């Protein structure tokens, strides 16, 4: 499977994954959803994803922790942060650590799908040299 | 009940100082971050307001309402916390939340850069270079945010009661110094400051309740409270909210009476392009403030013939854009979606000619009377003016802007006459606003000159009564009766003109026109 098409959704509210999964699958993405950041990080150890969509505020490791982890272990993975608790500080922290985008709730499904498509393209570009 | 508000551009620094101060004094400690979380949980999407300085918002009008709601929520929660005892609040621009309350001790802390960099490096696991880059960016964003939300420069130190520079003072010593200073009688509560605080609390609580109730959430309401009386002013086009207001606010602690009153009057502003920096905007705003009026924007894109009417429009009805369109992001949703909305087909945004930004400003000052855009002839304009609203004034600004100046003037005059013939309200051109309704330096000089003439005439008449009586009915009149008649015919209107001008200017000066 093409890695750029693999998307992980991490949000402690199951409804987020439930609503995003069908929309992304319709666009041809393979989607895995998680509600616990520990489990998600373990999965990230096993498999490289093209795009990670993660909530910012979660119990256990939060979105910033997950972002730092991903950037250390899989720098080509593009990370999109989603949150209903956005602050300037959090948005800039995500940016400086390496998130490719930051979107605040409430948002429309189409908005996030567009961002995932863009991020997947970027992930593909960063993977391109590896394929030779 | 002392209230200490600590502001600092470094979160780590203000948090540590506030917590140390709370430990030393035994006061409660409350942070902006806690209140933002509470606001989010209550259905106020503060995140949208937070990142508005990073990503340009699409719906500026909605953002203006969100701003009011957020500020009211934070103000209300600070005041409520004070009921439980003394409070130390730390957060961005907290010092601007309770204007006019003298028993608030407003402290600005200038943090030690090296310390803050270290804290950011530790908290975000960044290297030094990235941490500095992050801090500089956040500082810039926060400055922009304070300007956007409060309209002031956060670095103007005159807004604070005290500034502490931690470059040369340790944090525990700074907090010890603050403990001493807050004991000064200057920061003690007075009956006046307590009343001001109570008015702030009731106003803010009423605003929050109204903003979170679906019946009133999209209305432009102006709320104030004084001595337990809550006054909610609504716009004529939103008269249906009046019934809901008492029920929403009646449970508020300390509320003795609720008055829901309609804006006294409406001003209709017709123009092609609006600009919040223009003189006309400030003049209309000033007139509206004095009259307690709402301002309704009617953007008119005139065309000369019926065949031109499709320019930018989408129907033969003329009106194609209503700005009051709050929809899916309104607070108080019924079905929980995890913050992920279904897609909605939206028309691509049309250039709005400054209507959006002008409406945002008007919402901010509680004077928005709504807006609409109409394309077409004068008849279309006529049809767009609502007959169910009592306008007290219509102002025609720049229309026919593509025409040569002389043609534009003539056509604007024609439109004015056209509307004047069909409505009872006075219709004026924007250039007349200053002379007709506002008092400037020129008016003041005119008042003084005319007043001098009137006083002079009175002095002359009352100090020369015999000669004047002789002139009007004595020997002189017998010989030259026609001359007396001419003199009276000229003199009386002249005095009437001078006197009425003085009276008009005085009434304008005391805002009684």
Coordinates of C-alpha atoms in Angstrom, one line a residue:
Chain A
X1 CA 0.0 0.0 0.0
X2 CA 1.2 3.5 -0.9
X3 CA 2.3 5.1 2.4
X4 CA 1.1 8.5 1.5
X5 CA -2.5 7.1 1.5
X6 CA -2.2 5.8 5.1
X7 CA -3.9 8.1 7.5
X8 CA -4.0 7.8 11.3
X9 CA -6.7 9.7 13.2
X10 CA -6.1 10.2 16.9
X11 CA -8.8 11.8 19.0
X12 CA -10.1 10.8 22.5
X13 CA -13.6 11.4 21.2
X14 CA -14.6 8.4 19.1
X15 CA -17.1 10.5 17.1
X16 CA -14.2 12.3 15.5
X17 CA -12.8 9.2 13.9
X18 CA -16.3 7.9 13.1
X19 CA -17.1 11.1 11.2
X20 CA -13.8 11.5 9.4
X21 CA -13.1 7.9 8.4
X22 CA -15.8 7.5 5.7
X23 CA -15.0 10.9 4.2
X24 CA -11.3 10.0 3.9
X25 CA -11.9 6.5 2.7
X26 CA -14.1 7.9 0.0
X27 CA -11.1 9.8 -1.2
X28 CA -9.1 6.6 -1.3
X29 CA -7.2 6.8 2.0
X30 CA -6.6 3.9 4.2
X31 CA -7.6 5.1 7.7
X32 CA -6.9 3.8 11.2
X33 CA -8.5 5.5 14.1
X34 CA -7.3 5.7 17.8
X35 CA -8.8 7.2 20.9
X36 CA -5.7 6.7 23.2
X37 CA -2.5 8.4 22.4
X38 CA -0.3 5.6 24.0
X39 CA -1.8 3.0 21.7
X40 CA -1.5 5.3 18.8
X41 CA 2.2 5.8 19.5
X42 CA 2.8 2.1 19.7
X43 CA 1.1 1.7 16.3
X44 CA 3.3 4.5 15.0
X45 CA 6.3 2.5 16.0
X46 CA 5.1 -0.4 13.9
X47 CA 3.9 1.4 10.9
X48 CA 4.8 4.6 9.1
X49 CA 1.7 6.7 8.2
X50 CA 1.6 9.4 5.5
X51 CA -0.6 11.7 7.5
X52 CA -1.5 11.8 11.2
X53 CA -4.5 13.8 12.2
X54 CA -4.3 14.3 16.0
X55 CA -6.3 16.1 18.7
X56 CA -4.3 18.5 20.8
X57 CA -5.8 18.0 24.2
X58 CA -5.8 14.4 25.4
X59 CA -5.1 12.5 28.6
X60 CA -1.8 10.8 28.7
X61 CA 0.6 12.1 26.0
X62 CA -1.1 15.1 24.4
X63 CA -1.1 16.2 20.8
X64 CA 2.2 18.1 21.2
X65 CA 3.9 15.0 22.7
X66 CA 2.6 12.8 19.9
X67 CA 3.7 15.4 17.3
X68 CA 7.2 15.5 18.8
X69 CA 7.4 11.8 18.9
X70 CA 6.3 11.5 15.2
X71 CA 8.8 14.2 14.1
X72 CA 11.6 12.3 15.8
X73 CA 10.7 8.8 14.6
X74 CA 9.0 9.4 11.3
X75 CA 9.8 12.9 10.1
X76 CA 8.2 12.5 6.7
X77 CA 4.8 11.9 8.3
X78 CA 2.7 15.0 8.0
X79 CA 0.8 16.0 11.1
X80 CA -2.4 17.9 11.2
X81 CA -3.5 19.1 14.7
X82 CA -7.2 19.5 15.4
X83 CA -8.6 21.0 18.6
X84 CA -11.5 22.8 20.1
X85 CA -9.1 24.3 22.7
X86 CA -6.8 26.2 20.4
X87 CA -4.6 28.9 21.7
X88 CA -2.0 31.1 20.0
X89 CA 0.7 29.4 22.1
X90 CA -0.5 25.9 21.1
X91 CA -0.8 26.7 17.4
X92 CA 2.7 28.2 17.3
X93 CA 4.1 25.4 19.3
X94 CA 2.7 22.9 16.8
X95 CA 4.1 24.9 14.0
X96 CA 7.6 25.2 15.4
X97 CA 7.7 21.4 16.2
X98 CA 6.7 20.6 12.7
X99 CA 3.0 20.3 12.3
X100 CA 1.9 20.8 8.7
X101 CA -1.4 22.4 9.7
X102 CA -3.6 23.4 12.6
X103 CA -7.4 23.5 12.5
X104 CA -9.8 24.6 15.2
X105 CA -13.1 23.0 15.9
X106 CA -15.8 23.3 14.9
X107 CA -14.9 22.7 11.2
X108 CA -16.5 21.1 8.2
X109 CA -15.5 17.7 7.0
X110 CA -14.5 19.0 3.6
X111 CA -12.0 21.4 5.3
X112 CA -10.1 18.6 7.0
X113 CA -10.3 16.4 3.9
X114 CA -8.6 19.1 1.8
X115 CA -5.9 19.5 4.4
X116 CA -5.3 15.7 4.5
X117 CA -5.1 15.6 0.7
X118 CA -2.5 18.4 0.7
X119 CA -0.5 16.8 3.5
X120 CA -0.6 13.4 1.7
X121 CA 0.9 15.1 -1.4
X122 CA 3.6 16.6 0.7
X123 CA 4.3 13.3 2.4
X124 CA 4.6 11.7 -1.0
X125 CA 7.1 14.3 -2.1
X126 CA 9.2 13.7 1.0
X127 CA 9.1 10.0 0.3
X128 CA 10.0 10.2 -3.4
X129 CA 13.8 9.8 -3.0
X130 CA 13.3 6.6 -1.0
X131 CA 11.6 4.9 -3.9
X132 CA 14.6 4.9 -6.2
Chain B
X1 CA -11.8 42.0 48.3
X2 CA -8.6 42.8 46.6
X3 CA -8.1 41.7 43.0
X4 CA -4.7 41.4 41.6
X5 CA -4.3 41.0 37.8
X6 CA -0.9 39.9 36.5
X7 CA 0.0 40.3 32.9
X8 CA 3.1 39.1 31.3
X9 CA 4.0 37.9 27.8
X10 CA 5.5 34.8 29.2
X11 CA 3.0 32.2 30.4
X12 CA 5.5 30.4 32.6
X13 CA 6.6 33.6 34.3
X14 CA 3.2 34.9 35.1
X15 CA 2.0 31.5 36.3
X16 CA 4.9 31.1 38.6
X17 CA 4.6 34.6 40.0
X18 CA 0.9 34.4 40.5
X19 CA 1.1 31.0 42.2
X20 CA 3.9 32.2 44.5
X21 CA 1.9 35.3 45.3
X22 CA -1.2 33.1 46.0
X23 CA 0.9 31.0 48.3
X24 CA 2.1 34.0 50.3
X25 CA -1.2 35.7 50.6
X26 CA -3.6 32.7 50.7
X27 CA -5.6 34.2 47.9
X28 CA -7.3 32.2 45.2
X29 CA -5.4 31.9 41.9
X30 CA -7.1 31.8 38.6
X31 CA -5.6 31.7 35.1
X32 CA -6.9 32.8 31.7
X33 CA -6.1 29.3 30.5
X34 CA -8.6 27.8 33.0
X35 CA -11.3 30.3 31.9
X36 CA -10.6 29.6 28.2
X37 CA -11.1 25.9 28.9
X38 CA -14.3 26.6 30.8
X39 CA -15.6 28.9 28.0
X40 CA -14.9 26.2 25.4
X41 CA -16.8 23.7 27.5
X42 CA -19.7 26.1 27.8
X43 CA -20.0 26.2 24.0
X44 CA -18.0 29.4 23.3
X45 CA -15.5 28.4 20.6
X46 CA -12.7 30.6 21.9
X47 CA -10.2 28.8 19.7
X48 CA -11.6 30.6 16.7
X49 CA -10.8 33.9 18.3
X50 CA -7.4 32.7 19.4
X51 CA -6.2 31.7 16.0
X52 CA -7.9 34.6 14.2
X53 CA -4.5 36.4 14.3
X54 CA -2.8 33.5 12.6
X55 CA -5.4 32.4 10.1
X56 CA -7.6 35.2 8.7
X57 CA -11.2 34.5 9.8
X58 CA -13.9 34.1 7.1
X59 CA -16.9 35.4 9.0
X60 CA -15.6 38.6 10.6
X61 CA -19.1 39.5 11.9
X62 CA -19.4 36.2 13.7
X63 CA -15.9 36.8 15.2
X64 CA -17.0 40.2 16.5
X65 CA -19.9 38.5 18.4
X66 CA -17.5 35.8 19.6
X67 CA -15.2 38.4 20.9
X68 CA -17.9 40.1 23.0
X69 CA -19.0 36.7 24.3
X70 CA -15.5 35.7 25.3
X71 CA -14.8 39.0 27.1
X72 CA -18.1 38.8 29.0
X73 CA -17.4 35.2 30.0
X74 CA -14.0 36.0 31.4
X75 CA -15.2 39.1 33.2
X76 CA -18.2 37.3 34.7
X77 CA -16.1 34.4 35.9
X78 CA -13.5 36.8 37.5
X79 CA -16.3 38.7 39.3
X80 CA -17.9 35.4 40.4
X81 CA -14.6 34.1 41.8
X82 CA -14.3 37.3 43.8
X83 CA -17.4 36.4 45.7
X84 CA -15.4 33.5 47.3
X85 CA -12.6 35.8 48.5
X86 CA -9.6 37.7 47.3
X87 CA -8.3 36.7 43.9
X88 CA -5.1 36.7 41.8
X89 CA -5.8 36.5 38.1
X90 CA -3.1 36.0 35.6
X91 CA -3.7 36.1 31.9
X92 CA -3.3 37.9 28.6
X93 CA -4.7 41.5 28.8
X94 CA -6.5 40.8 32.0
X95 CA -5.8 44.4 33.1
X96 CA -8.3 45.6 30.5
X97 CA -11.3 43.6 31.7
X98 CA -12.6 45.8 34.5
X99 CA -12.2 49.4 33.5
X100 CA -13.2 51.9 36.1
X101 CA -12.8 49.6 39.1
X102 CA -10.2 51.2 41.4
X103 CA -9.6 48.3 43.7
X104 CA -8.0 46.2 41.0
X105 CA -4.2 46.1 41.2
X106 CA -2.9 45.8 37.7
X107 CA 0.7 44.5 37.4
X108 CA 2.8 44.0 34.3
X109 CA 5.8 41.7 34.6
X110 CA 8.7 42.0 32.2
X111 CA 10.1 38.5 32.3
X112 CA 13.7 37.5 32.2
X113 CA 14.3 36.3 28.7
X114 CA 16.8 33.6 29.6
X115 CA 14.4 32.1 32.1
X116 CA 11.5 32.1 29.7
X117 CA 13.6 30.5 26.9
X118 CA 14.7 27.7 29.3
X119 CA 11.1 27.1 30.3
X120 CA 10.0 26.9 26.7
X121 CA 12.9 24.5 25.9
X122 CA 11.9 22.3 28.8
X123 CA 8.1 22.4 28.2
X124 CA 8.2 21.9 24.4
X125 CA 11.4 20.0 24.2
X126 CA 12.9 22.5 21.7
X127 CA 16.4 23.5 21.1
X128 CA 17.4 27.1 22.0
X129 CA 17.0 28.5 18.5
X130 CA 13.6 27.1 18.0
X131 CA 12.5 28.2 21.5
X132 CA 13.5 31.8 20.8
X133 CA 11.8 31.7 17.4
X134 CA 8.6 30.4 19.1
X135 CA 8.7 33.1 21.8
X136 CA 9.2 35.9 19.3
X137 CA 6.4 34.7 17.2
X138 CA 4.0 34.2 20.1
X139 CA 4.8 37.7 21.4
X140 CA 3.9 39.2 18.0
X141 CA 0.7 37.2 17.8
X142 CA -0.3 38.1 21.3
X143 CA 0.3 41.8 20.6
X144 CA -1.9 41.5 17.5
X145 CA -4.5 39.7 19.4
X146 CA -4.7 42.3 22.1
X147 CA -5.1 45.0 19.5
X148 CA -7.8 43.0 17.7
X149 CA -9.8 42.2 20.8
X150 CA -9.2 45.3 23.0
X151 CA -8.1 47.8 20.5
X152 CA -5.2 49.0 22.5
X153 CA -1.4 48.6 22.5
X154 CA -0.5 46.1 25.2
X155 CA 2.9 47.6 25.5
X156 CA 1.6 50.9 26.7
X157 CA 2.8 50.7 30.3
X158 CA 0.5 53.5 31.5
X159 CA -2.3 50.9 31.6
X160 CA -0.8 49.3 34.6
X161 CA -0.5 50.3 38.3
X162 CA 3.0 48.8 38.5
X163 CA 5.6 47.3 36.2
X164 CA 8.1 44.8 37.6
X165 CA 11.2 44.0 35.6
X166 CA 12.5 40.5 36.5
X167 CA 15.8 40.9 34.7
X168 CA 17.2 42.3 37.9
X169 CA 14.8 41.0 40.6
X170 CA 14.1 37.5 41.6
X171 CA 10.6 36.2 41.3
X172 CA 10.1 35.5 45.0
X173 CA 11.3 39.0 45.8
X174 CA 9.0 40.5 43.2
X175 CA 6.1 38.6 44.7
X176 CA 7.1 39.8 48.2
X177 CA 7.1 43.4 47.0
X178 CA 3.7 42.9 45.5
X179 CA 2.4 41.6 48.8
X180 CA 3.4 44.8 50.5
X181 CA 2.1 47.2 47.8
X182 CA -1.3 45.5 47.5
X183 CA -1.9 46.4 51.2
X184 CA -1.9 50.1 50.3
X185 CA -5.2 51.8 50.9
X186 CA -5.1 53.1 47.3
X187 CA -6.1 49.6 46.1
X188 CA -8.8 49.0 48.7
X189 CA -12.4 48.8 47.7
X190 CA -14.6 51.8 47.9
X191 CA -18.4 51.9 47.6
X192 CA -18.0 53.4 44.1
X193 CA -15.5 50.8 42.9
X194 CA -17.6 47.9 44.4
X195 CA -20.7 49.2 42.6
X196 CA -18.7 49.5 39.4
X197 CA -17.5 45.9 39.8
X198 CA -21.1 44.7 40.5
X199 CA -22.3 46.5 37.4
X200 CA -19.6 44.8 35.4
X201 CA -20.5 41.4 36.8
X202 CA -24.2 41.7 36.1
X203 CA -23.6 43.1 32.6
X204 CA -21.1 40.3 31.7
X205 CA -23.4 37.6 33.1
X206 CA -26.4 38.9 31.2
X207 CA -24.3 39.1 28.0
X208 CA -23.1 35.5 28.4
X209 CA -26.6 34.2 29.0
X210 CA -28.0 36.0 26.0
X211 CA -25.1 34.9 23.8
X212 CA -25.5 31.3 24.8
X213 CA -29.3 31.2 24.4
X214 CA -30.3 30.1 20.9
X215 CA -33.2 32.6 20.9
X216 CA -30.9 35.6 21.2
X217 CA -27.5 34.3 20.2
X218 CA -27.5 35.9 16.7
X219 CA -29.1 39.3 17.8
X220 CA -27.0 42.4 18.1
X221 CA -27.8 43.4 21.7
X222 CA -26.4 46.2 23.7
X223 CA -26.4 45.2 27.4
X224 CA -25.7 47.3 30.4
X225 CA -26.4 47.0 34.1
X226 CA -26.7 49.6 36.8
X227 CA -27.7 49.0 40.4
X228 CA -29.4 45.7 39.6
X229 CA -31.3 47.0 36.6
X230 CA -30.3 45.2 33.4
X231 CA -31.0 47.1 30.2
X232 CA -30.9 45.2 26.9
X233 CA -31.3 47.2 23.8
X234 CA -32.1 45.5 20.6
X235 CA -32.4 46.6 17.0
X236 CA -35.8 47.2 15.4
X237 CA -35.3 44.4 12.9
X238 CA -34.8 42.0 15.9
X239 CA -37.9 42.9 17.8
X240 CA -38.8 39.3 18.4
X241 CA -35.9 38.8 20.8
X242 CA -37.6 41.3 23.3
X243 CA -39.9 38.6 24.7
X244 CA -37.1 36.2 25.4
X245 CA -34.8 38.6 27.2
X246 CA -36.5 38.7 30.6
X247 CA -36.8 35.0 30.8
X248 CA -33.1 34.5 30.0
X249 CA -31.8 37.1 32.5
X250 CA -34.3 36.8 35.4
X251 CA -32.3 34.3 37.4
X252 CA -29.2 36.3 37.6
X253 CA -28.1 37.1 41.1
X254 CA -28.7 40.7 42.1
X255 CA -31.0 41.4 39.1
X256 CA -33.9 43.6 40.3
X257 CA -35.3 44.6 37.0
X258 CA -34.9 43.8 33.3
X259 CA -35.6 46.4 30.6
X260 CA -35.7 45.3 27.0
X261 CA -35.8 48.4 24.9
X262 CA -35.6 48.9 21.1
X263 CA -32.9 51.1 19.7
X264 CA -34.5 54.5 19.7
X265 CA -34.0 55.1 16.0
X266 CA -32.4 53.8 12.9
X267 CA -30.0 55.6 10.5
X268 CA -29.9 54.3 6.9
X269 CA -26.5 54.7 5.3
X270 CA -26.6 54.2 1.5
X271 CA -23.2 53.9 -0.2
X272 CA -21.3 51.9 -2.8
X273 CA -18.1 51.2 -0.8
X274 CA -17.7 51.4 2.9
X275 CA -14.5 52.2 4.8
X276 CA -14.2 52.2 8.5
X277 CA -11.3 54.7 8.4
X278 CA -13.4 57.3 6.5
X279 CA -14.6 60.5 8.0
X280 CA -18.2 59.7 7.1
X281 CA -18.0 56.5 9.2
X282 CA -16.8 58.3 12.2
X283 CA -19.4 61.1 11.8
X284 CA -22.3 58.7 11.4
X285 CA -21.1 56.7 14.3
X286 CA -21.0 59.8 16.4
X287 CA -24.5 60.9 15.4
X288 CA -25.8 57.3 16.1
X289 CA -24.1 57.4 19.5
X290 CA -25.7 60.6 20.4
X291 CA -29.1 59.5 19.2
X292 CA -28.9 55.9 20.6
X293 CA -29.5 54.8 17.0
X294 CA -28.6 51.7 15.0
X295 CA -26.9 52.1 11.7
X296 CA -28.2 50.1 8.8
X297 CA -25.9 49.7 5.8
X298 CA -27.5 49.6 2.4
X299 CA -24.8 49.0 -0.2
X300 CA -26.2 50.2 -3.5
X301 CA -24.5 49.5 -6.8
X302 CA -26.4 51.7 -9.1
X303 CA -27.1 50.9 -12.7
X304 CA -28.8 53.3 -15.1
X305 CA -31.0 50.9 -17.0
X306 CA -32.9 47.7 -16.2
X307 CA -30.7 45.8 -18.6
X308 CA -27.7 46.5 -16.4
X309 CA -29.2 45.0 -13.3
X310 CA -27.5 41.6 -13.5
X311 CA -24.1 43.1 -12.6
X312 CA -23.0 41.0 -9.7
X313 CA -26.5 40.1 -8.7
X314 CA -28.2 36.8 -8.7
X315 CA -31.9 37.6 -9.0
X316 CA -34.3 40.1 -10.3
X317 CA -35.2 40.9 -6.8
X318 CA -32.3 43.3 -6.4
X319 CA -31.3 42.1 -3.0
X320 CA -28.7 39.4 -3.1
X321 CA -26.8 39.5 0.1
X322 CA -28.0 39.4 3.7
X323 CA -25.2 39.6 6.2
X324 CA -27.1 38.2 9.2
X325 CA -26.6 34.6 8.4
X326 CA -25.3 32.9 11.4
X327 CA -25.8 29.2 10.9
X328 CA -24.0 26.1 11.8
X329 CA -21.4 27.5 14.1
X330 CA -23.8 29.1 16.5
X331 CA -23.5 28.1 20.0
X332 CA -26.1 25.9 21.6
X333 CA -26.2 23.1 19.0
X334 CA -28.6 20.3 19.6
X335 CA -26.7 17.3 18.1
X336 CA -23.1 16.7 19.2
X337 CA -20.8 16.2 16.3
X338 CA -17.4 16.3 18.0
X339 CA -16.8 19.7 16.4
X340 CA -17.0 18.3 12.9
X341 CA -19.7 19.8 10.8
X342 CA -21.3 18.4 7.7
X343 CA -20.4 20.1 4.5
X344 CA -22.6 22.8 3.3
X345 CA -22.7 24.1 -0.3
X346 CA -21.7 27.7 -0.1
X347 CA -21.6 30.4 -2.8
X348 CA -18.2 31.8 -3.4
X349 CA -17.9 35.0 -1.5
X350 CA -18.6 38.2 -3.4
X351 CA -16.6 41.4 -2.9
X352 CA -18.6 43.1 -0.2
X353 CA -17.4 46.7 -0.6
X354 CA -16.3 47.0 3.0
X355 CA -19.8 46.0 4.3
X356 CA -18.3 43.1 6.3
X357 CA -15.6 45.1 8.1
X358 CA -18.0 48.0 8.7
X359 CA -20.6 45.7 10.2
X360 CA -17.9 44.2 12.5
X361 CA -17.1 47.6 13.8
X362 CA -20.7 48.4 14.4
X363 CA -21.4 45.1 16.1
X364 CA -18.4 45.9 18.3
X365 CA -20.0 49.1 19.5
X366 CA -23.5 47.7 19.6
X367 CA -24.9 49.8 16.8
X368 CA -25.3 47.4 13.9
X369 CA -28.7 47.7 12.3
X370 CA -27.9 45.0 9.7
X371 CA -26.9 45.3 6.1
X372 CA -27.9 44.4 2.6
X373 CA -26.5 44.9 -0.9
X374 CA -28.7 45.9 -3.8
X375 CA -27.8 46.1 -7.5
X376 CA -29.9 48.1 -9.9
X377 CA -31.8 51.3 -10.6
X378 CA -33.3 53.8 -8.1
X379 CA -36.5 51.8 -8.1
X380 CA -34.5 48.8 -6.8
X381 CA -33.0 50.9 -4.2
X382 CA -36.5 52.1 -3.2
X383 CA -37.7 48.6 -3.0
X384 CA -34.8 47.6 -0.8
X385 CA -35.6 50.2 1.9
X386 CA -37.7 48.6 4.5
X387 CA -41.1 50.1 5.1
X388 CA -41.5 48.5 8.5
X389 CA -38.6 50.4 10.1
X390 CA -38.8 54.0 11.3
X391 CA -35.7 55.7 10.0
X392 CA -34.9 59.0 11.5
X393 CA -32.3 59.8 8.9
X394 CA -31.0 58.5 5.6
X395 CA -27.5 59.4 4.6
X396 CA -26.3 59.1 1.0
X397 CA -22.6 58.6 0.7
X398 CA -20.5 57.9 -2.3
X399 CA -22.7 56.5 -5.1
X400 CA -22.1 56.6 -8.8
X401 CA -18.4 56.5 -8.0
X402 CA -17.5 55.6 -11.6
X403 CA -18.9 58.8 -13.0
X404 CA -17.1 62.1 -13.4
X405 CA -17.3 64.2 -10.3
X406 CA -19.8 66.7 -11.6
X407 CA -22.1 64.0 -12.9
X408 CA -21.8 62.1 -9.6
X409 CA -22.8 65.2 -7.7
X410 CA -25.8 65.8 -9.9
X411 CA -27.0 62.2 -9.8
X412 CA -26.5 61.9 -6.1
X413 CA -28.7 65.0 -5.7
X414 CA -31.3 63.4 -7.9
X415 CA -31.4 60.3 -5.8
X416 CA -31.7 62.4 -2.7
X417 CA -34.7 64.2 -4.1
X418 CA -36.1 60.9 -5.3
X419 CA -36.0 59.4 -1.8
X420 CA -37.1 62.6 -0.1
X421 CA -40.3 62.7 -2.2
X422 CA -41.1 59.1 -1.1
X423 CA -40.2 59.0 2.6
X424 CA -40.9 61.1 5.6
X425 CA -37.4 60.8 7.0
X426 CA -34.9 63.5 6.3
X427 CA -32.5 62.5 3.5
X428 CA -29.0 64.1 3.4
X429 CA -25.8 63.7 1.7
X430 CA -22.8 62.5 3.7
X431 CA -21.0 65.8 3.2
X432 CA -23.7 67.5 5.2
X433 CA -23.4 65.3 8.3
X434 CA -20.8 67.5 9.9
X435 CA -22.6 70.8 9.4
X436 CA -26.1 69.4 10.2
X437 CA -25.5 67.2 13.2
X438 CA -22.1 67.6 14.7
X439 CA -20.4 70.4 16.6
X440 CA -16.9 71.1 15.6
X441 CA -14.5 74.0 16.1
X442 CA -16.1 75.9 13.2
X443 CA -19.5 75.5 14.7
X444 CA -18.2 76.8 18.0
X445 CA -16.8 79.9 16.4
X446 CA -20.0 80.5 14.5
X447 CA -21.9 80.2 17.8
X448 CA -19.7 82.7 19.5
X449 CA -20.0 85.2 16.6
X450 CA -23.8 84.9 16.3
X451 CA -24.2 85.0 20.1
X452 CA -22.1 88.2 20.1
X453 CA -24.5 89.8 17.5
X454 CA -27.6 88.7 19.4
X455 CA -26.3 90.1 22.7
X456 CA -25.1 93.3 20.9
X457 CA -28.6 93.8 19.4
X458 CA -30.3 93.3 22.8
X459 CA -27.9 95.7 24.5
X460 CA -28.5 98.3 21.8
X461 CA -32.3 97.9 21.9
X462 CA -32.6 98.0 25.7
X463 CA -30.2 100.8 26.3
X464 CA -31.8 103.0 23.6
X465 CA -35.5 102.5 24.2
X466 CA -36.6 106.1 23.8
X467 CA -35.0 106.7 20.4
X468 CA -36.2 103.3 19.2
X469 CA -39.8 104.0 20.3
X470 CA -39.6 107.4 18.7
X471 CA -38.4 105.7 15.5
X472 CA -41.2 103.1 15.6
X473 CA -44.2 105.3 16.8
X474 CA -43.0 108.8 17.6
X475 CA -42.2 112.0 15.7
X476 CA -39.8 110.2 13.3
X477 CA -42.5 107.7 12.4
X478 CA -45.0 110.5 11.7
X479 CA -42.6 112.1 9.2
X480 CA -41.1 108.8 7.7
X481 CA -43.6 106.0 8.2
X482 CA -42.5 104.1 5.1
X483 CA -38.9 104.1 6.4
X484 CA -40.0 102.6 9.7
X485 CA -41.9 99.8 7.9
X486 CA -38.9 99.0 5.7
X487 CA -36.6 98.9 8.8
X488 CA -38.9 96.5 10.7
X489 CA -39.3 94.3 7.6
X490 CA -35.5 94.0 7.3
X491 CA -34.6 93.9 11.0
X492 CA -37.1 91.3 12.4
X493 CA -36.0 88.5 10.0
X494 CA -32.4 89.3 10.6
X495 CA -32.8 89.0 14.4
X496 CA -34.9 85.8 13.9
X497 CA -32.1 84.3 11.8
X498 CA -29.4 85.2 14.3
X499 CA -31.4 84.0 17.3
X500 CA -32.5 80.7 15.7
X501 CA -28.9 80.0 14.6
X502 CA -27.7 80.5 18.2
X503 CA -30.5 78.4 19.6
X504 CA -29.9 75.6 17.1
X505 CA -26.2 75.5 17.8
X506 CA -26.7 75.5 21.6
X507 CA -29.2 72.6 21.3
X508 CA -26.7 70.7 19.1
X509 CA -24.0 71.4 21.6
X510 CA -26.0 69.9 24.4
X511 CA -27.2 67.1 22.1
X512 CA -30.8 68.1 22.1
X513 CA -31.4 68.5 18.4

